[in-house]
C-alpha cells in the first residue's frame, strides 16, 4: 500500500480520531499523544501475514530496518483501511523507544482500538495476524 507524504504535526487525541481511532490504551496515550512528528516522504508499506506464532524479537530481527514505520504513516494506513476485518501489528518509535502497536476495527464502536505494548515482553502474536512494515 502506498502512503502519501505526511506533513509535520503534533499528535493529539483528535489527530488519532481523524484516522478513526476511538480507543487507545494508557501506554499508547503516554507514548504517542503530544509527539512532534516530522514530515515524511511517500512510502510503500507491506502487509505480511504471520505464518506461525511469533515474538516481537523474532519479527524485528527478520524485518530489520524495515520494521518501523512512522506514527503519521500509521494514521494514514488506519484512515485508508477503516472497517477492515484484519488485526494489524505495527512497530512505532514513541517517547521511550520502539513499541509494538496492535490495531483492530471494532464494529460496535465504529472505529479502531489501538494497544501499545513493550517489544521486550514474552508475549507472542497469533498465526495469521498481519504486520505492517516498510517494503
PDB file of C-alpha atoms in Angstrom:
ATOM      1  CA  UNK A   1       0.000   0.000   0.000  1.00  0.00           C
ATOM      2  CA  UNK A   2       1.351   3.405  -0.924  1.00  0.00           C
ATOM      3  CA  UNK A   3       1.132   6.101   1.750  1.00  0.00           C
ATOM      4  CA  UNK A   4       1.475   9.689   0.565  1.00  0.00           C
ATOM      5  CA  UNK A   5       3.874  12.176   2.122  1.00  0.00           C
ATOM      6  CA  UNK A   6       2.640  13.356   5.514  1.00  0.00           C
ATOM      7  CA  UNK A   7       3.077  16.888   6.922  1.00  0.00           C
ATOM      8  CA  UNK A   8       4.800  17.706  10.204  1.00  0.00           C
ATOM      9  CA  UNK A   9       2.274  17.600  13.034  1.00  0.00           C
ATOM     10  CA  UNK A  10       1.904  17.440  16.809  1.00  0.00           C
ATOM     11  CA  UNK A  11      -0.204  14.421  17.721  1.00  0.00           C
ATOM     12  CA  UNK A  12      -3.269  14.611  19.945  1.00  0.00           C
ATOM     13  CA  UNK A  13      -6.357  12.602  20.724  1.00  0.00           C
ATOM     14  CA  UNK A  14      -8.098  14.482  17.909  1.00  0.00           C
ATOM     15  CA  UNK A  15      -5.270  13.654  15.477  1.00  0.00           C
ATOM     16  CA  UNK A  16      -5.788   9.935  16.048  1.00  0.00           C
ATOM     17  CA  UNK A  17      -9.587  10.308  15.964  1.00  0.00           C
ATOM     18  CA  UNK A  18      -9.272  11.712  12.431  1.00  0.00           C
ATOM     19  CA  UNK A  19      -7.717   8.357  11.457  1.00  0.00           C
ATOM     20  CA  UNK A  20     -10.676   6.528  13.007  1.00  0.00           C
ATOM     21  CA  UNK A  21      -9.187   5.663  16.425  1.00  0.00           C
ATOM     22  CA  UNK A  22     -11.942   5.508  19.035  1.00  0.00           C
ATOM     23  CA  UNK A  23      -9.970   3.895  21.881  1.00  0.00           C
ATOM     24  CA  UNK A  24      -6.301   3.709  22.865  1.00  0.00           C
ATOM     25  CA  UNK A  25      -4.757   2.029  25.901  1.00  0.00           C
ATOM     26  CA  UNK A  26      -2.867   4.059  28.519  1.00  0.00           C
ATOM     27  CA  UNK A  27       0.547   3.076  27.149  1.00  0.00           C
ATOM     28  CA  UNK A  28      -0.382   4.238  23.639  1.00  0.00           C
ATOM     29  CA  UNK A  29      -1.642   7.554  25.001  1.00  0.00           C
ATOM     30  CA  UNK A  30       1.511   8.093  27.094  1.00  0.00           C
ATOM     31  CA  UNK A  31       3.866   7.196  24.243  1.00  0.00           C
ATOM     32  CA  UNK A  32       2.154   8.727  21.222  1.00  0.00           C
ATOM     33  CA  UNK A  33      -0.079  11.653  22.261  1.00  0.00           C
ATOM     34  CA  UNK A  34       1.650  15.034  22.158  1.00  0.00           C
ATOM     35  CA  UNK A  35       4.546  13.946  19.920  1.00  0.00           C
ATOM     36  CA  UNK A  36       6.074  16.403  17.471  1.00  0.00           C
ATOM     37  CA  UNK A  37       6.295  14.436  14.229  1.00  0.00           C
ATOM     38  CA  UNK A  38       8.469  15.493  11.301  1.00  0.00           C
ATOM     39  CA  UNK A  39       7.144  15.489   7.762  1.00  0.00           C
ATOM     40  CA  UNK A  40       7.558  12.151   5.968  1.00  0.00           C
ATOM     41  CA  UNK A  41       8.060  11.221   2.337  1.00  0.00           C
ATOM     42  CA  UNK A  42       5.790   8.982   0.298  1.00  0.00           C
ATOM     43  CA  UNK A  43       6.394   5.351   1.195  1.00  0.00           C
ATOM     44  CA  UNK A  44       5.274   1.885   0.164  1.00  0.00           C
ATOM     45  CA  UNK A  45       4.084  -0.284   3.053  1.00  0.00           C
ATOM     46  CA  UNK A  46       3.906  -4.067   3.067  1.00  0.00           C
ATOM     47  CA  UNK A  47       1.334  -6.148   4.937  1.00  0.00           C
ATOM     48  CA  UNK A  48       2.837  -9.503   5.903  1.00  0.00           C
ATOM     49  CA  UNK A  49       0.837 -12.410   7.318  1.00  0.00           C
ATOM     50  CA  UNK A  50       2.408 -14.281  10.230  1.00  0.00           C
ATOM     51  CA  UNK A  51       2.754 -17.937   9.273  1.00  0.00           C
ATOM     52  CA  UNK A  52       3.237 -19.023  12.894  1.00  0.00           C
ATOM     53  CA  UNK A  53       3.027 -17.622  16.418  1.00  0.00           C
ATOM     54  CA  UNK A  54       5.855 -15.089  16.624  1.00  0.00           C
ATOM     55  CA  UNK A  55       7.525 -12.939  19.277  1.00  0.00           C
ATOM     56  CA  UNK A  56       8.285  -9.280  18.660  1.00  0.00           C
ATOM     57  CA  UNK A  57      12.023 -10.004  18.883  1.00  0.00           C
ATOM     58  CA  UNK A  58      11.896 -12.505  16.023  1.00  0.00           C
ATOM     59  CA  UNK A  59       9.697 -10.241  13.869  1.00  0.00           C
ATOM     60  CA  UNK A  60      12.005  -7.269  14.449  1.00  0.00           C
ATOM     61  CA  UNK A  61      15.082  -9.380  13.685  1.00  0.00           C
ATOM     62  CA  UNK A  62      13.591 -10.700  10.438  1.00  0.00           C
ATOM     63  CA  UNK A  63      12.405  -7.294   9.199  1.00  0.00           C
ATOM     64  CA  UNK A  64      15.480  -5.368  10.365  1.00  0.00           C
ATOM     65  CA  UNK A  65      15.406  -1.675   9.491  1.00  0.00           C
ATOM     66  CA  UNK A  66      12.149  -2.169   7.550  1.00  0.00           C
ATOM     67  CA  UNK A  67      10.146  -2.999  10.700  1.00  0.00           C
ATOM     68  CA  UNK A  68       9.386   0.511  11.929  1.00  0.00           C
ATOM     69  CA  UNK A  69       7.010   2.965  10.329  1.00  0.00           C
ATOM     70  CA  UNK A  70       6.250   6.492  11.495  1.00  0.00           C
ATOM     71  CA  UNK A  71       3.274   7.445  13.632  1.00  0.00           C
ATOM     72  CA  UNK A  72       1.910   9.592  10.799  1.00  0.00           C
ATOM     73  CA  UNK A  73       2.206   6.618   8.418  1.00  0.00           C
ATOM     74  CA  UNK A  74       0.260   4.504  10.939  1.00  0.00           C
ATOM     75  CA  UNK A  75      -2.527   7.108  10.921  1.00  0.00           C
ATOM     76  CA  UNK A  76      -2.601   7.261   7.132  1.00  0.00           C
ATOM     77  CA  UNK A  77      -2.782   3.450   6.975  1.00  0.00           C
ATOM     78  CA  UNK A  78      -5.615   3.292   9.527  1.00  0.00           C
ATOM     79  CA  UNK A  79      -7.527   6.041   7.751  1.00  0.00           C
ATOM     80  CA  UNK A  80      -7.324   4.155   4.433  1.00  0.00           C
ATOM     81  CA  UNK A  81      -8.301   0.795   5.945  1.00  0.00           C
ATOM     82  CA  UNK A  82     -11.355   1.672   8.025  1.00  0.00           C
ATOM     83  CA  UNK A  83     -13.722  -1.224   8.648  1.00  0.00           C
ATOM     84  CA  UNK A  84     -11.041  -3.835   7.919  1.00  0.00           C
ATOM     85  CA  UNK A  85     -11.683  -7.227   9.490  1.00  0.00           C
ATOM     86  CA  UNK A  86      -7.931  -7.813   9.986  1.00  0.00           C
ATOM     87  CA  UNK A  87      -5.850  -7.246  13.105  1.00  0.00           C
ATOM     88  CA  UNK A  88      -2.695  -5.284  12.306  1.00  0.00           C
ATOM     89  CA  UNK A  89       0.635  -5.042  14.129  1.00  0.00           C
ATOM     90  CA  UNK A  90       2.920  -2.018  13.760  1.00  0.00           C
ATOM     91  CA  UNK A  91       6.306  -1.108  15.225  1.00  0.00           C
ATOM     92  CA  UNK A  92       6.477   2.572  16.157  1.00  0.00           C
ATOM     93  CA  UNK A  93       9.019   4.796  17.850  1.00  0.00           C
ATOM     94  CA  UNK A  94       7.432   6.538  20.844  1.00  0.00           C
ATOM     95  CA  UNK A  95       8.746   8.660  23.701  1.00  0.00           C
ATOM     96  CA  UNK A  96      10.607   5.719  25.235  1.00  0.00           C
ATOM     97  CA  UNK A  97      11.787   3.680  22.266  1.00  0.00           C
ATOM     98  CA  UNK A  98      10.117   1.194  19.963  1.00  0.00           C
ATOM     99  CA  UNK A  99       6.691  -0.221  20.808  1.00  0.00           C
ATOM    100  CA  UNK A 100       4.509  -2.895  19.265  1.00  0.00           C
ATOM    101  CA  UNK A 101       1.077  -1.497  18.427  1.00  0.00           C
ATOM    102  CA  UNK A 102      -1.936  -3.655  17.641  1.00  0.00           C
ATOM    103  CA  UNK A 103      -4.938  -2.159  15.868  1.00  0.00           C
ATOM    104  CA  UNK A 104      -8.307  -3.659  15.052  1.00  0.00           C
ATOM    105  CA  UNK A 105     -11.562  -2.179  13.824  1.00  0.00           C
ATOM    106  CA  UNK A 106     -14.303  -2.613  16.434  1.00  0.00           C
ATOM    107  CA  UNK A 107     -17.591  -2.636  14.532  1.00  0.00           C
ATOM    108  CA  UNK A 108     -19.662  -1.963  17.652  1.00  0.00           C
ATOM    109  CA  UNK A 109     -17.839   1.326  18.245  1.00  0.00           C
ATOM    110  CA  UNK A 110     -17.264   2.202  14.607  1.00  0.00           C
ATOM    111  CA  UNK A 111     -13.535   2.709  14.933  1.00  0.00           C
ATOM    112  CA  UNK A 112     -10.046   1.457  15.625  1.00  0.00           C
ATOM    113  CA  UNK A 113      -8.949   0.145  19.008  1.00  0.00           C
ATOM    114  CA  UNK A 114      -5.174   0.538  19.425  1.00  0.00           C
ATOM    115  CA  UNK A 115      -2.937  -1.055  22.053  1.00  0.00           C
ATOM    116  CA  UNK A 116       0.770  -0.393  22.594  1.00  0.00           C
ATOM    117  CA  UNK A 117       2.959  -2.899  24.410  1.00  0.00           C
ATOM    118  CA  UNK A 118       6.647  -3.385  25.048  1.00  0.00           C
ATOM    119  CA  UNK A 119       8.639  -5.271  22.426  1.00  0.00           C
ATOM    120  CA  UNK A 120      10.746  -6.730  25.266  1.00  0.00           C
ATOM    121  CA  UNK A 121       7.911  -8.830  26.673  1.00  0.00           C
ATOM    122  CA  UNK A 122       7.483 -12.580  26.210  1.00  0.00           C
ATOM    123  CA  UNK A 123       4.079 -12.262  24.540  1.00  0.00           C
ATOM    124  CA  UNK A 124       3.622 -13.576  21.036  1.00  0.00           C
ATOM    125  CA  UNK A 125       1.359 -12.685  18.153  1.00  0.00           C
ATOM    126  CA  UNK A 126      -1.025 -15.264  16.743  1.00  0.00           C
ATOM    127  CA  UNK A 127      -0.673 -17.011  13.430  1.00  0.00           C
ATOM    128  CA  UNK A 128      -2.488 -15.109  10.697  1.00  0.00           C
ATOM    129  CA  UNK A 129      -2.042 -11.645  12.232  1.00  0.00           C
ATOM    130  CA  UNK A 130      -0.733  -9.011   9.823  1.00  0.00           C
ATOM    131  CA  UNK A 131       2.452  -6.996  10.343  1.00  0.00           C
ATOM    132  CA  UNK A 132       2.626  -3.636   8.566  1.00  0.00           C
ATOM    133  CA  UNK A 133       6.156  -2.517   7.712  1.00  0.00           C
ATOM    134  CA  UNK A 134       8.233  -0.790   5.074  1.00  0.00           C
ATOM    135  CA  UNK A 135       8.744  -2.692   1.813  1.00  0.00           C
TER     136      UNK A 135
END
